[in-house]
């Protein structure tokens, strides 16, 4: 990757994603909370989960039926039913002998001496005997999951750094982990800027607008596993911005919305520069979102000191010296899109999940749409999740202020710089 740590630049879309990942990959997190297993949902593992016993811990029947010797069953022999074993039980007998069968339930331990389970649906019964209905074969090992075939005791099943969803929680539960260590949530300061803003609880006059970005950013931060700290609205003055930036710069991440375009009162970058900001990019060739800014501020000694000693153990001192910040364009859809593309990956890294970019899939375009020279276009779209051929349809909208159109969409179509698209073309789609 090109070194972007020097001079401030306007980058292409892909370069900007790479710049964020480059820095996200350098993030180290330490410290953990021990939480109840269910409370780990949406958080990141701070320890490994190992199998506490073999999985399965016994040879497990996967069907209701009869534990038998497969060759005898396949040969059509009439077998004497010598017992029954239910789930949760072990058969009281020693081992199955030739000419015998044991009735067995799904989930029960297969008696030794048996090498397959014949399904009850395939069996004929009479006078204490069981045999194969019609000419049904049975292979050795059929309908048995052998002891330890899924995992051996002590094997690592979930590595530290895994985000906990239902699949991971299910596995940890199967390993008896009622409590689990997860990474601390990184504190994320959120500052909306603008003279025109009022909070959602207030009544705007005609020329005012509600601070929806502050709420949207809070929701996205929390959904990504961060701890949102919403600060008061900053007005479009140096004084007000200085106050808020000073307040927010002790967090692990600082998000500002608005005030990063070329207007007379767009002062965010100027004030960040007063704080000694290092800008990693100052604009991305995309629409919406072009004015987006990414950079970092060196922490003051007192801010570093405010972190607990346990958080500092073992970390690379150098990269914890910085608070990363983003100046997100104020238009509400621009804020959402640039968060998803550039903030999400950094935030997940700060949560301990490592560096990974946003999720794209490919879909067939259902419309015609014109590209724009020099810009990656990102348009609200509806993805129909068909089994075979996902199809994306662009949603009509009034531009990046149009939250209503954006809410009708369920994804964004990503259109390459300057290219015109026809119906049937394959496009990239950014999933929400
Ligand atoms: P700016 O990036 O400050 O030039 O703002 C661009 C547009 O986004 C303007 O129409 C603003 O009113 C609007 N906007 C800025 N901040 C917010 C916010 N926090 N919530 C909703 N809209 C905003
Ligand atoms: Mg503004």
PDB file of N, CA and C in Angstrom, residues 239-325:
ATOM      1  N   UNK A 239     -14.354  28.510  18.891  1.00  0.00           N
ATOM      2  CA  UNK A 239     -14.461  28.310  20.337  1.00  0.00           C
ATOM      3  C   UNK A 239     -15.232  27.030  20.686  1.00  0.00           C
ATOM      4  N   UNK A 240     -16.410  26.938  20.098  1.00  0.00           N
ATOM      5  CA  UNK A 240     -17.289  25.814  20.400  1.00  0.00           C
ATOM      6  C   UNK A 240     -16.645  24.499  19.951  1.00  0.00           C
ATOM      7  N   UNK A 241     -16.063  24.510  18.767  1.00  0.00           N
ATOM      8  CA  UNK A 241     -15.413  23.286  18.266  1.00  0.00           C
ATOM      9  C   UNK A 241     -14.223  22.888  19.143  1.00  0.00           C
ATOM     10  N   UNK A 242     -13.449  23.892  19.563  1.00  0.00           N
ATOM     11  CA  UNK A 242     -12.306  23.606  20.446  1.00  0.00           C
ATOM     12  C   UNK A 242     -12.770  22.886  21.708  1.00  0.00           C
ATOM     13  N   UNK A 243     -13.840  23.417  22.284  1.00  0.00           N
ATOM     14  CA  UNK A 243     -14.351  22.813  23.525  1.00  0.00           C
ATOM     15  C   UNK A 243     -14.721  21.341  23.324  1.00  0.00           C
ATOM     16  N   UNK A 244     -15.479  21.093  22.258  1.00  0.00           N
ATOM     17  CA  UNK A 244     -15.956  19.720  22.032  1.00  0.00           C
ATOM     18  C   UNK A 244     -14.814  18.772  21.678  1.00  0.00           C
ATOM     19  N   UNK A 245     -13.897  19.251  20.845  1.00  0.00           N
ATOM     20  CA  UNK A 245     -12.786  18.376  20.437  1.00  0.00           C
ATOM     21  C   UNK A 245     -11.918  18.056  21.652  1.00  0.00           C
ATOM     22  N   UNK A 246     -11.723  19.060  22.500  1.00  0.00           N
ATOM     23  CA  UNK A 246     -10.938  18.810  23.718  1.00  0.00           C
ATOM     24  C   UNK A 246     -11.639  17.757  24.575  1.00  0.00           C
ATOM     25  N   UNK A 247     -12.938  17.874  24.653  1.00  0.00           N
ATOM     26  CA  UNK A 247     -13.723  16.943  25.469  1.00  0.00           C
ATOM     27  C   UNK A 247     -13.694  15.525  24.883  1.00  0.00           C
ATOM     28  N   UNK A 248     -13.748  15.440  23.564  1.00  0.00           N
ATOM     29  CA  UNK A 248     -13.843  14.130  22.917  1.00  0.00           C
ATOM     30  C   UNK A 248     -12.520  13.461  22.646  1.00  0.00           C
ATOM     31  N   UNK A 249     -11.432  14.205  22.725  1.00  0.00           N
ATOM     32  CA  UNK A 249     -10.170  13.641  22.243  1.00  0.00           C
ATOM     33  C   UNK A 249      -9.554  12.639  23.220  1.00  0.00           C
ATOM     34  N   UNK A 250     -10.125  12.513  24.416  1.00  0.00           N
ATOM     35  CA  UNK A 250      -9.617  11.493  25.338  1.00  0.00           C
ATOM     36  C   UNK A 250     -10.213  10.119  25.072  1.00  0.00           C
ATOM     37  N   UNK A 251     -11.210  10.049  24.190  1.00  0.00           N
ATOM     38  CA  UNK A 251     -11.834   8.761  23.871  1.00  0.00           C
ATOM     39  C   UNK A 251     -10.924   7.985  22.928  1.00  0.00           C
ATOM     40  N   UNK A 252     -11.275   6.736  22.691  1.00  0.00           N
ATOM     41  CA  UNK A 252     -10.450   5.969  21.745  1.00  0.00           C
ATOM     42  C   UNK A 252     -10.724   6.392  20.318  1.00  0.00           C
ATOM     43  N   UNK A 253     -11.914   6.921  20.079  1.00  0.00           N
ATOM     44  CA  UNK A 253     -12.270   7.337  18.725  1.00  0.00           C
ATOM     45  C   UNK A 253     -13.119   8.593  18.855  1.00  0.00           C
ATOM     46  N   UNK A 254     -12.899   9.537  17.947  1.00  0.00           N
ATOM     47  CA  UNK A 254     -13.657  10.789  17.955  1.00  0.00           C
ATOM     48  C   UNK A 254     -14.351  10.938  16.599  1.00  0.00           C
ATOM     49  N   UNK A 255     -15.674  11.052  16.653  1.00  0.00           N
ATOM     50  CA  UNK A 255     -16.445  11.219  15.415  1.00  0.00           C
ATOM     51  C   UNK A 255     -17.079  12.596  15.410  1.00  0.00           C
ATOM     52  N   UNK A 256     -16.831  13.335  14.327  1.00  0.00           N
ATOM     53  CA  UNK A 256     -17.487  14.632  14.165  1.00  0.00           C
ATOM     54  C   UNK A 256     -18.358  14.551  12.931  1.00  0.00           C
ATOM     55  N   UNK A 257     -19.542  15.165  12.983  1.00  0.00           N
ATOM     56  CA  UNK A 257     -20.344  15.222  11.756  1.00  0.00           C
ATOM     57  C   UNK A 257     -20.553  16.671  11.380  1.00  0.00           C
ATOM     58  N   UNK A 258     -20.451  16.941  10.085  1.00  0.00           N
ATOM     59  CA  UNK A 258     -20.656  18.288   9.557  1.00  0.00           C
ATOM     60  C   UNK A 258     -19.391  19.126   9.629  1.00  0.00           C
ATOM     61  N   UNK A 259     -19.438  20.254   8.916  1.00  0.00           N
ATOM     62  CA  UNK A 259     -18.358  21.229   9.019  1.00  0.00           C
ATOM     63  C   UNK A 259     -17.057  20.857   8.347  1.00  0.00           C
ATOM     64  N   UNK A 260     -17.106  19.882   7.420  1.00  0.00           N
ATOM     65  CA  UNK A 260     -15.854  19.495   6.755  1.00  0.00           C
ATOM     66  C   UNK A 260     -15.852  19.835   5.256  1.00  0.00           C
ATOM     67  N   UNK A 261     -16.891  20.531   4.778  1.00  0.00           N
ATOM     68  CA  UNK A 261     -16.825  20.916   3.358  1.00  0.00           C
ATOM     69  C   UNK A 261     -16.171  22.283   3.222  1.00  0.00           C
ATOM     70  N   UNK A 262     -16.441  22.954   2.117  1.00  0.00           N
ATOM     71  CA  UNK A 262     -15.660  24.157   1.812  1.00  0.00           C
ATOM     72  C   UNK A 262     -16.377  25.447   2.207  1.00  0.00           C
ATOM     73  N   UNK A 263     -17.488  25.327   2.929  1.00  0.00           N
ATOM     74  CA  UNK A 263     -18.234  26.527   3.330  1.00  0.00           C
ATOM     75  C   UNK A 263     -17.418  27.412   4.269  1.00  0.00           C
ATOM     76  N   UNK A 264     -17.862  28.667   4.349  1.00  0.00           N
ATOM     77  CA  UNK A 264     -17.166  29.662   5.167  1.00  0.00           C
ATOM     78  C   UNK A 264     -17.125  29.245   6.639  1.00  0.00           C
ATOM     79  N   UNK A 265     -18.165  28.497   7.081  1.00  0.00           N
ATOM     80  CA  UNK A 265     -18.229  28.125   8.502  1.00  0.00           C
ATOM     81  C   UNK A 265     -17.913  26.655   8.734  1.00  0.00           C
ATOM     82  N   UNK A 266     -17.281  26.031   7.750  1.00  0.00           N
ATOM     83  CA  UNK A 266     -16.825  24.644   7.921  1.00  0.00           C
ATOM     84  C   UNK A 266     -15.420  24.682   8.514  1.00  0.00           C
ATOM     85  N   UNK A 267     -15.370  24.651   9.833  1.00  0.00           N
ATOM     86  CA  UNK A 267     -14.113  24.951  10.533  1.00  0.00           C
ATOM     87  C   UNK A 267     -13.485  23.733  11.201  1.00  0.00           C
ATOM     88  N   UNK A 268     -14.102  22.576  11.010  1.00  0.00           N
ATOM     89  CA  UNK A 268     -13.669  21.408  11.775  1.00  0.00           C
ATOM     90  C   UNK A 268     -12.194  21.074  11.536  1.00  0.00           C
ATOM     91  N   UNK A 269     -11.789  21.010  10.259  1.00  0.00           N
ATOM     92  CA  UNK A 269     -10.390  20.645   9.979  1.00  0.00           C
ATOM     93  C   UNK A 269      -9.403  21.662  10.558  1.00  0.00           C
ATOM     94  N   UNK A 270      -9.788  22.935  10.418  1.00  0.00           N
ATOM     95  CA  UNK A 270      -8.923  23.997  10.918  1.00  0.00           C
ATOM     96  C   UNK A 270      -8.688  23.838  12.429  1.00  0.00           C
ATOM     97  N   UNK A 271      -9.767  23.539  13.141  1.00  0.00           N
ATOM     98  CA  UNK A 271      -9.626  23.425  14.598  1.00  0.00           C
ATOM     99  C   UNK A 271      -8.888  22.122  14.962  1.00  0.00           C
ATOM    100  N   UNK A 272      -9.157  21.051  14.215  1.00  0.00           N
ATOM    101  CA  UNK A 272      -8.402  19.817  14.461  1.00  0.00           C
ATOM    102  C   UNK A 272      -6.907  20.078  14.261  1.00  0.00           C
ATOM    103  N   UNK A 273      -6.582  20.874  13.232  1.00  0.00           N
ATOM    104  CA  UNK A 273      -5.173  21.191  12.959  1.00  0.00           C
ATOM    105  C   UNK A 273      -4.556  21.937  14.139  1.00  0.00           C
ATOM    106  N   UNK A 274      -5.335  22.818  14.771  1.00  0.00           N
ATOM    107  CA  UNK A 274      -4.837  23.531  15.966  1.00  0.00           C
ATOM    108  C   UNK A 274      -4.435  22.550  17.059  1.00  0.00           C
ATOM    109  N   UNK A 275      -5.127  21.401  17.100  1.00  0.00           N
ATOM    110  CA  UNK A 275      -4.829  20.379  18.108  1.00  0.00           C
ATOM    111  C   UNK A 275      -3.660  19.489  17.681  1.00  0.00           C
ATOM    112  N   UNK A 276      -3.047  19.830  16.552  1.00  0.00           N
ATOM    113  CA  UNK A 276      -1.891  19.050  16.083  1.00  0.00           C
ATOM    114  C   UNK A 276      -2.289  17.802  15.330  1.00  0.00           C
ATOM    115  N   UNK A 277      -3.489  17.806  14.732  1.00  0.00           N
ATOM    116  CA  UNK A 277      -3.966  16.608  14.036  1.00  0.00           C
ATOM    117  C   UNK A 277      -3.018  16.191  12.921  1.00  0.00           C
ATOM    118  N   UNK A 278      -2.868  14.870  12.788  1.00  0.00           N
ATOM    119  CA  UNK A 278      -2.197  14.319  11.612  1.00  0.00           C
ATOM    120  C   UNK A 278      -3.325  13.813  10.710  1.00  0.00           C
ATOM    121  N   UNK A 279      -3.432  14.370   9.520  1.00  0.00           N
ATOM    122  CA  UNK A 279      -4.513  13.961   8.612  1.00  0.00           C
ATOM    123  C   UNK A 279      -4.032  12.803   7.750  1.00  0.00           C
ATOM    124  N   UNK A 280      -4.813  11.748   7.699  1.00  0.00           N
ATOM    125  CA  UNK A 280      -4.446  10.570   6.900  1.00  0.00           C
ATOM    126  C   UNK A 280      -5.125  10.622   5.536  1.00  0.00           C
ATOM    127  N   UNK A 281      -6.312  11.152   5.475  1.00  0.00           N
ATOM    128  CA  UNK A 281      -6.866  11.646   4.208  1.00  0.00           C
ATOM    129  C   UNK A 281      -7.834  12.774   4.486  1.00  0.00           C
ATOM    130  N   UNK A 282      -7.967  13.647   3.474  1.00  0.00           N
ATOM    131  CA  UNK A 282      -8.852  14.810   3.615  1.00  0.00           C
ATOM    132  C   UNK A 282      -9.808  14.863   2.454  1.00  0.00           C
ATOM    133  N   UNK A 283     -10.462  13.769   2.225  1.00  0.00           N
ATOM    134  CA  UNK A 283     -11.414  13.704   1.130  1.00  0.00           C
ATOM    135  C   UNK A 283     -11.237  12.393   0.382  1.00  0.00           C
ATOM    136  N   UNK A 284     -12.332  11.878  -0.133  1.00  0.00           N
ATOM    137  CA  UNK A 284     -12.319  10.623  -0.887  1.00  0.00           C
ATOM    138  C   UNK A 284     -13.131  10.866  -2.162  1.00  0.00           C
ATOM    139  N   UNK A 285     -12.616  10.385  -3.283  1.00  0.00           N
ATOM    140  CA  UNK A 285     -13.331  10.594  -4.556  1.00  0.00           C
ATOM    141  C   UNK A 285     -14.545   9.668  -4.628  1.00  0.00           C
ATOM    142  N   UNK A 286     -15.564  10.040  -3.902  1.00  0.00           N
ATOM    143  CA  UNK A 286     -16.803   9.260  -3.848  1.00  0.00           C
ATOM    144  C   UNK A 286     -17.975  10.225  -3.714  1.00  0.00           C
ATOM    145  N   UNK A 287     -19.162   9.697  -4.039  1.00  0.00           N
ATOM    146  CA  UNK A 287     -20.359  10.509  -3.872  1.00  0.00           C
ATOM    147  C   UNK A 287     -21.527   9.610  -3.479  1.00  0.00           C
ATOM    148  N   UNK A 288     -22.177   9.828  -2.349  1.00  0.00           N
ATOM    149  CA  UNK A 288     -21.890  10.909  -1.408  1.00  0.00           C
ATOM    150  C   UNK A 288     -20.654  10.594  -0.551  1.00  0.00           C
ATOM    151  N   UNK A 289     -20.228  11.610   0.187  1.00  0.00           N
ATOM    152  CA  UNK A 289     -19.166  11.394   1.167  1.00  0.00           C
ATOM    153  C   UNK A 289     -17.837  12.031   0.844  1.00  0.00           C
ATOM    154  N   UNK A 290     -17.787  12.790  -0.249  1.00  0.00           N
ATOM    155  CA  UNK A 290     -16.484  13.284  -0.706  1.00  0.00           C
ATOM    156  C   UNK A 290     -15.657  14.017   0.359  1.00  0.00           C
ATOM    157  N   UNK A 291     -16.260  14.867   1.199  1.00  0.00           N
ATOM    158  CA  UNK A 291     -15.411  15.636   2.133  1.00  0.00           C
ATOM    159  C   UNK A 291     -14.883  14.838   3.341  1.00  0.00           C
ATOM    160  N   UNK A 292     -15.161  13.544   3.428  1.00  0.00           N
ATOM    161  CA  UNK A 292     -14.804  12.786   4.645  1.00  0.00           C
ATOM    162  C   UNK A 292     -13.312  12.896   4.989  1.00  0.00           C
ATOM    163  N   UNK A 293     -13.061  13.079   6.276  1.00  0.00           N
ATOM    164  CA  UNK A 293     -11.694  13.291   6.775  1.00  0.00           C
ATOM    165  C   UNK A 293     -11.349  12.204   7.780  1.00  0.00           C
ATOM    166  N   UNK A 294     -10.117  11.714   7.704  1.00  0.00           N
ATOM    167  CA  UNK A 294      -9.647  10.690   8.652  1.00  0.00           C
ATOM    168  C   UNK A 294      -8.277  11.110   9.153  1.00  0.00           C
ATOM    169  N   UNK A 295      -8.052  10.992  10.454  1.00  0.00           N
ATOM    170  CA  UNK A 295      -6.744  11.359  10.985  1.00  0.00           C
ATOM    171  C   UNK A 295      -6.606  10.930  12.427  1.00  0.00           C
ATOM    172  N   UNK A 296      -5.567  11.466  13.058  1.00  0.00           N
ATOM    173  CA  UNK A 296      -5.368  11.097  14.462  1.00  0.00           C
ATOM    174  C   UNK A 296      -4.731  12.244  15.240  1.00  0.00           C
ATOM    175  N   UNK A 297      -5.012  12.230  16.520  1.00  0.00           N
ATOM    176  CA  UNK A 297      -4.502  13.243  17.437  1.00  0.00           C
ATOM    177  C   UNK A 297      -3.613  12.560  18.457  1.00  0.00           C
ATOM    178  N   UNK A 298      -2.488  13.166  18.753  1.00  0.00           N
ATOM    179  CA  UNK A 298      -1.628  12.583  19.781  1.00  0.00           C
ATOM    180  C   UNK A 298      -2.261  12.856  21.148  1.00  0.00           C
ATOM    181  N   UNK A 299      -2.312  11.827  21.962  1.00  0.00           N
ATOM    182  CA  UNK A 299      -2.917  12.016  23.283  1.00  0.00           C
ATOM    183  C   UNK A 299      -2.001  12.821  24.188  1.00  0.00           C
ATOM    184  N   UNK A 300      -2.602  13.589  25.073  1.00  0.00           N
ATOM    185  CA  UNK A 300      -1.806  14.309  26.060  1.00  0.00           C
ATOM    186  C   UNK A 300      -1.433  13.335  27.169  1.00  0.00           C
ATOM    187  N   UNK A 301      -0.424  13.719  27.970  1.00  0.00           N
ATOM    188  CA  UNK A 301       0.034  12.840  29.053  1.00  0.00           C
ATOM    189  C   UNK A 301      -1.124  12.518  29.989  1.00  0.00           C
ATOM    190  N   UNK A 302      -1.968  13.509  30.276  1.00  0.00           N
ATOM    191  CA  UNK A 302      -3.050  13.253  31.237  1.00  0.00           C
ATOM    192  C   UNK A 302      -4.097  12.312  30.645  1.00  0.00           C
ATOM    193  N   UNK A 303      -4.333  12.420  29.343  1.00  0.00           N
ATOM    194  CA  UNK A 303      -5.291  11.491  28.722  1.00  0.00           C
ATOM    195  C   UNK A 303      -4.752  10.061  28.762  1.00  0.00           C
ATOM    196  N   UNK A 304      -3.457   9.917  28.527  1.00  0.00           N
ATOM    197  CA  UNK A 304      -2.884   8.562  28.584  1.00  0.00           C
ATOM    198  C   UNK A 304      -2.980   8.021  29.998  1.00  0.00           C
ATOM    199  N   UNK A 305      -2.726   8.937  30.969  1.00  0.00           N
ATOM    200  CA  UNK A 305      -2.746   8.538  32.371  1.00  0.00           C
ATOM    201  C   UNK A 305      -4.125   8.123  32.851  1.00  0.00           C
ATOM    202  N   UNK A 306      -5.165   8.611  32.187  1.00  0.00           N
ATOM    203  CA  UNK A 306      -6.527   8.311  32.637  1.00  0.00           C
ATOM    204  C   UNK A 306      -6.950   6.892  32.282  1.00  0.00           C
ATOM    205  N   UNK A 307      -6.166   6.224  31.438  1.00  0.00           N
ATOM    206  CA  UNK A 307      -6.495   4.835  31.146  1.00  0.00           C
ATOM    207  C   UNK A 307      -5.953   3.954  32.266  1.00  0.00           C
ATOM    208  N   UNK A 308      -6.690   2.926  32.590  1.00  0.00           N
ATOM    209  CA  UNK A 308      -6.258   2.107  33.716  1.00  0.00           C
ATOM    210  C   UNK A 308      -4.986   1.346  33.364  1.00  0.00           C
ATOM    211  N   UNK A 309      -4.214   1.045  34.382  1.00  0.00           N
ATOM    212  CA  UNK A 309      -2.949   0.337  34.165  1.00  0.00           C
ATOM    213  C   UNK A 309      -3.186  -0.979  33.445  1.00  0.00           C
ATOM    214  N   UNK A 310      -4.295  -1.656  33.794  1.00  0.00           N
ATOM    215  CA  UNK A 310      -4.540  -2.974  33.181  1.00  0.00           C
ATOM    216  C   UNK A 310      -4.759  -2.847  31.672  1.00  0.00           C
ATOM    217  N   UNK A 311      -5.301  -1.695  31.242  1.00  0.00           N
ATOM    218  CA  UNK A 311      -5.502  -1.506  29.805  1.00  0.00           C
ATOM    219  C   UNK A 311      -4.172  -1.354  29.089  1.00  0.00           C
ATOM    220  N   UNK A 312      -3.132  -0.927  29.827  1.00  0.00           N
ATOM    221  CA  UNK A 312      -1.873  -0.651  29.152  1.00  0.00           C
ATOM    222  C   UNK A 312      -0.931  -1.848  29.131  1.00  0.00           C
ATOM    223  N   UNK A 313      -1.216  -2.845  29.947  1.00  0.00           N
ATOM    224  CA  UNK A 313      -0.302  -3.985  30.044  1.00  0.00           C
ATOM    225  C   UNK A 313      -0.123  -4.630  28.681  1.00  0.00           C
ATOM    226  N   UNK A 314       1.111  -4.790  28.286  1.00  0.00           N
ATOM    227  CA  UNK A 314       1.410  -5.556  27.087  1.00  0.00           C
ATOM    228  C   UNK A 314       1.094  -4.858  25.777  1.00  0.00           C
ATOM    229  N   UNK A 315       0.557  -3.674  25.808  1.00  0.00           N
ATOM    230  CA  UNK A 315       0.201  -3.063  24.531  1.00  0.00           C
ATOM    231  C   UNK A 315       1.421  -2.416  23.892  1.00  0.00           C
ATOM    232  N   UNK A 316       1.323  -2.163  22.619  1.00  0.00           N
ATOM    233  CA  UNK A 316       2.375  -1.425  21.953  1.00  0.00           C
ATOM    234  C   UNK A 316       2.159   0.031  22.337  1.00  0.00           C
ATOM    235  N   UNK A 317       3.076   0.572  23.090  1.00  0.00           N
ATOM    236  CA  UNK A 317       2.879   1.915  23.627  1.00  0.00           C
ATOM    237  C   UNK A 317       2.618   2.913  22.505  1.00  0.00           C
ATOM    238  N   UNK A 318       3.305   2.737  21.397  1.00  0.00           N
ATOM    239  CA  UNK A 318       3.262   3.749  20.340  1.00  0.00           C
ATOM    240  C   UNK A 318       1.857   4.000  19.818  1.00  0.00           C
ATOM    241  N   UNK A 319       1.148   2.927  19.450  1.00  0.00           N
ATOM    242  CA  UNK A 319      -0.145   3.171  18.805  1.00  0.00           C
ATOM    243  C   UNK A 319      -1.247   3.580  19.773  1.00  0.00           C
ATOM    244  N   UNK A 320      -1.025   3.371  21.083  1.00  0.00           N
ATOM    245  CA  UNK A 320      -2.018   3.854  22.046  1.00  0.00           C
ATOM    246  C   UNK A 320      -1.829   5.338  22.347  1.00  0.00           C
ATOM    247  N   UNK A 321      -0.821   5.948  21.720  1.00  0.00           N
ATOM    248  CA  UNK A 321      -0.581   7.379  21.901  1.00  0.00           C
ATOM    249  C   UNK A 321      -1.614   8.205  21.153  1.00  0.00           C
ATOM    250  N   UNK A 322      -2.389   7.576  20.293  1.00  0.00           N
ATOM    251  CA  UNK A 322      -3.218   8.330  19.353  1.00  0.00           C
ATOM    252  C   UNK A 322      -4.703   8.136  19.609  1.00  0.00           C
ATOM    253  N   UNK A 323      -5.458   9.191  19.342  1.00  0.00           N
ATOM    254  CA  UNK A 323      -6.917   9.070  19.209  1.00  0.00           C
ATOM    255  C   UNK A 323      -7.223   9.254  17.735  1.00  0.00           C
ATOM    256  N   UNK A 324      -7.807   8.245  17.119  1.00  0.00           N
ATOM    257  CA  UNK A 324      -8.209   8.407  15.718  1.00  0.00           C
ATOM    258  C   UNK A 324      -9.480   9.234  15.656  1.00  0.00           C
ATOM    259  N   UNK A 325      -9.602  10.037  14.611  1.00  0.00           N
ATOM    260  CA  UNK A 325     -10.823  10.820  14.450  1.00  0.00           C
ATOM    261  C   UNK A 325     -11.307  10.745  13.011  1.00  0.00           C
TER     262      UNK A 325
END
